[in-house]
PDB file of C-alpha atoms in Angstrom:
ATOM      1  CA  UNK A   1     -12.847 -19.074  -1.845  1.00 89.00           C
ATOM      2  CA  UNK A   2     -12.176 -15.420  -2.565  1.00 87.00           C
ATOM      3  CA  UNK A   3     -11.869 -13.805   0.857  1.00 86.00           C
ATOM      4  CA  UNK A   4      -9.586 -16.371   2.498  1.00 88.00           C
ATOM      5  CA  UNK A   5      -6.739 -16.270  -0.048  1.00 89.00           C
ATOM      6  CA  UNK A   6      -6.923 -12.481  -0.273  1.00 86.00           C
ATOM      7  CA  UNK A   7      -6.764 -12.056   3.499  1.00 85.00           C
ATOM      8  CA  UNK A   8      -4.276 -14.826   4.313  1.00 87.00           C
ATOM      9  CA  UNK A   9      -2.167 -15.045   1.166  1.00 88.00           C
ATOM     10  CA  UNK A  10       0.332 -12.363   2.136  1.00 87.00           C
ATOM     11  CA  UNK A  11       1.042 -14.107   5.454  1.00 88.00           C
ATOM     12  CA  UNK A  12       2.104 -17.225   3.577  1.00 90.00           C
ATOM     13  CA  UNK A  13       3.962 -15.343   0.798  1.00 91.00           C
ATOM     14  CA  UNK A  14       1.280 -16.066  -1.813  1.00 93.00           C
ATOM     15  CA  UNK A  15       1.599 -19.826  -2.266  1.00 94.00           C
ATOM     16  CA  UNK A  16       0.062 -21.662  -5.200  1.00 95.00           C
ATOM     17  CA  UNK A  17      -3.077 -22.624  -3.239  1.00 94.00           C
ATOM     18  CA  UNK A  18      -4.071 -18.930  -3.055  1.00 93.00           C
ATOM     19  CA  UNK A  19      -4.165 -18.638  -6.823  1.00 95.00           C
ATOM     20  CA  UNK A  20      -5.845 -22.039  -7.126  1.00 95.00           C
ATOM     21  CA  UNK A  21      -8.645 -20.931  -4.786  1.00 94.00           C
ATOM     22  CA  UNK A  22      -9.121 -17.655  -6.652  1.00 94.00           C
ATOM     23  CA  UNK A  23      -9.292 -19.498  -9.984  1.00 96.00           C
ATOM     24  CA  UNK A  24     -11.693 -22.057  -8.531  1.00 96.00           C
ATOM     25  CA  UNK A  25     -13.920 -19.245  -7.275  1.00 95.00           C
ATOM     26  CA  UNK A  26     -14.192 -17.789 -10.769  1.00 94.00           C
ATOM     27  CA  UNK A  27     -15.010 -21.220 -12.172  1.00 96.00           C
ATOM     28  CA  UNK A  28     -17.628 -21.744  -9.449  1.00 95.00           C
ATOM     29  CA  UNK A  29     -19.200 -18.378 -10.269  1.00 93.00           C
ATOM     30  CA  UNK A  30     -19.337 -19.362 -13.946  1.00 93.00           C
ATOM     31  CA  UNK A  31     -20.990 -22.697 -13.123  1.00 93.00           C
ATOM     32  CA  UNK A  32     -23.510 -20.944 -10.860  1.00 91.00           C
ATOM     33  CA  UNK A  33     -24.406 -18.382 -13.537  1.00 88.00           C
ATOM     34  CA  UNK A  34     -24.802 -21.115 -16.155  1.00 89.00           C
ATOM     35  CA  UNK A  35     -27.014 -23.133 -13.794  1.00 87.00           C
ATOM     36  CA  UNK A  36     -29.187 -20.082 -13.080  1.00 86.00           C
ATOM     37  CA  UNK A  37     -29.438 -19.319 -16.792  1.00 83.00           C
ATOM     38  CA  UNK A  38     -30.723 -22.828 -17.519  1.00 83.00           C
ATOM     39  CA  UNK A  39     -33.213 -22.601 -14.664  1.00 79.00           C
ATOM     40  CA  UNK A  40     -34.812 -19.283 -15.754  1.00 70.00           C
ATOM     41  CA  UNK A  41     -38.334 -20.701 -16.146  1.00 74.00           C
ATOM     42  CA  UNK A  42     -38.154 -22.964 -13.109  1.00 80.00           C
ATOM     43  CA  UNK A  43     -37.757 -20.443 -10.223  1.00 81.00           C
ATOM     44  CA  UNK A  44     -34.031 -19.595 -10.269  1.00 82.00           C
ATOM     45  CA  UNK A  45     -32.289 -18.362  -7.149  1.00 85.00           C
ATOM     46  CA  UNK A  46     -31.202 -15.220  -9.013  1.00 81.00           C
ATOM     47  CA  UNK A  47     -33.334 -14.256 -12.035  1.00 84.00           C
ATOM     48  CA  UNK A  48     -30.635 -13.042 -14.405  1.00 84.00           C
ATOM     49  CA  UNK A  49     -33.194 -11.113 -16.444  1.00 85.00           C
ATOM     50  CA  UNK A  50     -33.232  -8.528 -13.637  1.00 86.00           C
ATOM     51  CA  UNK A  51     -29.743  -7.423 -14.635  1.00 88.00           C
ATOM     52  CA  UNK A  52     -30.983  -6.338 -18.076  1.00 89.00           C
ATOM     53  CA  UNK A  53     -32.825  -3.391 -16.535  1.00 89.00           C
ATOM     54  CA  UNK A  54     -30.757  -0.240 -16.120  1.00 88.00           C
ATOM     55  CA  UNK A  55     -32.428   0.687 -12.841  1.00 89.00           C
ATOM     56  CA  UNK A  56     -31.726  -2.672 -11.214  1.00 89.00           C
ATOM     57  CA  UNK A  57     -28.164  -2.877 -12.515  1.00 89.00           C
ATOM     58  CA  UNK A  58     -27.491   0.719 -11.495  1.00 88.00           C
ATOM     59  CA  UNK A  59     -28.938   0.084  -8.049  1.00 87.00           C
ATOM     60  CA  UNK A  60     -26.809  -3.020  -7.606  1.00 89.00           C
ATOM     61  CA  UNK A  61     -23.693  -1.127  -8.722  1.00 90.00           C
ATOM     62  CA  UNK A  62     -24.497   1.684  -6.282  1.00 89.00           C
ATOM     63  CA  UNK A  63     -25.037  -0.830  -3.469  1.00 88.00           C
ATOM     64  CA  UNK A  64     -21.722  -2.516  -4.288  1.00 88.00           C
ATOM     65  CA  UNK A  65     -19.895   0.816  -4.183  1.00 89.00           C
ATOM     66  CA  UNK A  66     -21.631   1.753  -0.931  1.00 85.00           C
ATOM     67  CA  UNK A  67     -20.595  -1.531   0.668  1.00 84.00           C
ATOM     68  CA  UNK A  68     -17.003  -1.157  -0.476  1.00 84.00           C
ATOM     69  CA  UNK A  69     -16.751   2.436   0.694  1.00 84.00           C
ATOM     70  CA  UNK A  70     -18.342   1.645   4.066  1.00 81.00           C
ATOM     71  CA  UNK A  71     -15.843  -1.152   4.606  1.00 82.00           C
ATOM     72  CA  UNK A  72     -13.003   1.172   3.670  1.00 84.00           C
ATOM     73  CA  UNK A  73     -14.295   3.871   6.015  1.00 84.00           C
ATOM     74  CA  UNK A  74     -14.616   1.537   8.985  1.00 84.00           C
ATOM     75  CA  UNK A  75     -11.178   0.042   8.440  1.00 85.00           C
ATOM     76  CA  UNK A  76      -9.621   3.517   8.148  1.00 87.00           C
ATOM     77  CA  UNK A  77     -11.550   4.834  11.136  1.00 87.00           C
ATOM     78  CA  UNK A  78     -10.446   1.876  13.264  1.00 87.00           C
ATOM     79  CA  UNK A  79      -6.819   2.523  12.386  1.00 87.00           C
ATOM     80  CA  UNK A  80      -7.222   6.235  13.106  1.00 90.00           C
ATOM     81  CA  UNK A  81      -8.843   5.624  16.488  1.00 90.00           C
ATOM     82  CA  UNK A  82      -6.230   3.109  17.596  1.00 92.00           C
ATOM     83  CA  UNK A  83      -3.037   4.385  15.989  1.00 91.00           C
ATOM     84  CA  UNK A  84      -3.824   8.068  15.552  1.00 90.00           C
ATOM     85  CA  UNK A  85      -5.667   8.775  18.788  1.00 91.00           C
ATOM     86  CA  UNK A  86      -4.042   6.009  20.826  1.00 92.00           C
ATOM     87  CA  UNK A  87      -7.288   4.309  21.823  1.00 92.00           C
ATOM     88  CA  UNK A  88      -7.350   0.733  22.990  1.00 94.00           C
ATOM     89  CA  UNK A  89      -9.345  -1.790  20.944  1.00 92.00           C
ATOM     90  CA  UNK A  90     -12.072  -1.639  23.612  1.00 94.00           C
ATOM     91  CA  UNK A  91     -12.306   2.159  23.382  1.00 93.00           C
ATOM     92  CA  UNK A  92     -12.441   1.963  19.589  1.00 91.00           C
ATOM     93  CA  UNK A  93     -15.230  -0.601  19.870  1.00 91.00           C
ATOM     94  CA  UNK A  94     -17.153   1.792  22.133  1.00 92.00           C
ATOM     95  CA  UNK A  95     -16.691   4.488  19.509  1.00 89.00           C
ATOM     96  CA  UNK A  96     -18.251   2.139  16.959  1.00 87.00           C
ATOM     97  CA  UNK A  97     -21.185   1.544  19.292  1.00 90.00           C
ATOM     98  CA  UNK A  98     -21.690   5.304  19.638  1.00 88.00           C
ATOM     99  CA  UNK A  99     -21.551   5.726  15.865  1.00 85.00           C
ATOM    100  CA  UNK A 100     -24.048   2.896  15.372  1.00 86.00           C
ATOM    101  CA  UNK A 101     -26.435   4.368  17.933  1.00 88.00           C
ATOM    102  CA  UNK A 102     -26.168   7.758  16.246  1.00 83.00           C
ATOM    103  CA  UNK A 103     -26.917   6.237  12.848  1.00 82.00           C
ATOM    104  CA  UNK A 104     -29.838   4.295  14.312  1.00 87.00           C
ATOM    105  CA  UNK A 105     -31.220   7.483  15.864  1.00 85.00           C
ATOM    106  CA  UNK A 106     -30.783   9.302  12.559  1.00 77.00           C
ATOM    107  CA  UNK A 107     -32.561   6.566  10.600  1.00 80.00           C
ATOM    108  CA  UNK A 108     -35.398   6.489  13.135  1.00 84.00           C
ATOM    109  CA  UNK A 109     -35.730  10.254  12.991  1.00 77.00           C
ATOM    110  CA  UNK A 110     -35.731  10.134   9.200  1.00 73.00           C
ATOM    111  CA  UNK A 111     -38.422   7.473   9.044  1.00 77.00           C
ATOM    112  CA  UNK A 112     -40.714   9.233  11.504  1.00 78.00           C
ATOM    113  CA  UNK A 113     -40.388  12.744  10.095  1.00 73.00           C
ATOM    114  CA  UNK A 114     -40.018  12.119   6.372  1.00 70.00           C
ATOM    115  CA  UNK A 115     -43.339  13.753   5.511  1.00 70.00           C
ATOM    116  CA  UNK A 116     -42.951  16.920   7.562  1.00 70.00           C
ATOM    117  CA  UNK A 117     -39.278  17.804   7.221  1.00 64.00           C
ATOM    118  CA  UNK A 118     -38.264  16.257   3.904  1.00 64.00           C
ATOM    119  CA  UNK A 119     -35.880  19.057   2.951  1.00 65.00           C
ATOM    120  CA  UNK A 120     -34.132  19.233   6.340  1.00 66.00           C
ATOM    121  CA  UNK A 121     -33.949  15.497   6.890  1.00 61.00           C
ATOM    122  CA  UNK A 122     -30.457  14.788   5.486  1.00 67.00           C
ATOM    123  CA  UNK A 123     -28.955  17.548   7.605  1.00 71.00           C
ATOM    124  CA  UNK A 124     -30.627  16.268  10.785  1.00 69.00           C
ATOM    125  CA  UNK A 125     -29.367  12.727  10.189  1.00 66.00           C
ATOM    126  CA  UNK A 126     -25.853  13.979   9.495  1.00 70.00           C
ATOM    127  CA  UNK A 127     -25.873  16.100  12.653  1.00 74.00           C
ATOM    128  CA  UNK A 128     -26.945  13.135  14.781  1.00 71.00           C
ATOM    129  CA  UNK A 129     -24.205  10.963  13.277  1.00 69.00           C
ATOM    130  CA  UNK A 130     -21.629  13.707  13.904  1.00 72.00           C
ATOM    131  CA  UNK A 131     -22.846  14.090  17.479  1.00 74.00           C
ATOM    132  CA  UNK A 132     -22.373  10.354  17.964  1.00 69.00           C
ATOM    133  CA  UNK A 133     -18.771  10.580  16.738  1.00 66.00           C
ATOM    134  CA  UNK A 134     -17.882  13.774  18.632  1.00 66.00           C
ATOM    135  CA  UNK A 135     -16.783  12.101  21.901  1.00 64.00           C
ATOM    136  CA  UNK A 136     -14.316   9.911  20.026  1.00 58.00           C
ATOM    137  CA  UNK A 137     -12.626  12.574  17.924  1.00 55.00           C
ATOM    138  CA  UNK A 138     -12.458  15.303  20.561  1.00 54.00           C
ATOM    139  CA  UNK A 139      -9.623  13.584  22.433  1.00 56.00           C
ATOM    140  CA  UNK A 140      -6.190  15.120  21.843  1.00 55.00           C
ATOM    141  CA  UNK A 141      -3.726  12.806  20.084  1.00 55.00           C
ATOM    142  CA  UNK A 142      -1.369  10.978  22.372  1.00 57.00           C
ATOM    143  CA  UNK A 143       2.293  10.462  21.724  1.00 51.00           C
ATOM    144  CA  UNK A 144       2.967   7.275  19.826  1.00 51.00           C
ATOM    145  CA  UNK A 145       4.592   4.475  21.693  1.00 54.00           C
ATOM    146  CA  UNK A 146       7.361   2.874  19.671  1.00 50.00           C
TER     147      UNK A 146
END
């Protein structure tokens, strides 16, 4: 109810149903929160008391920001690969696979060597991720086709 009107509304010149869905989503969220509040002692889906703790709320806010920034990065990187470097969608997808494999290798390395190399660990993970992206950004830009 939130994503669809935000992603499709501009194509239809923001008709009334977009705003109706967004309003309905806020009302649905309110009903859900009220239902969870009433169900606090009877195993709620989301224990709202967790949000009173600064650590939990701060962690959730950090996770929200991380998710938003990751989405922004991947959207920007896709546009750069395809429009800036002239890659096809398939080549850009391969670049994403390389990046994912590099991040997986970095996470695996971090998990296995956390005790021994704790101070050097962030640098090693960053270097592996950069190495995974290197083949995609080393191509010279091609002339734009208009």
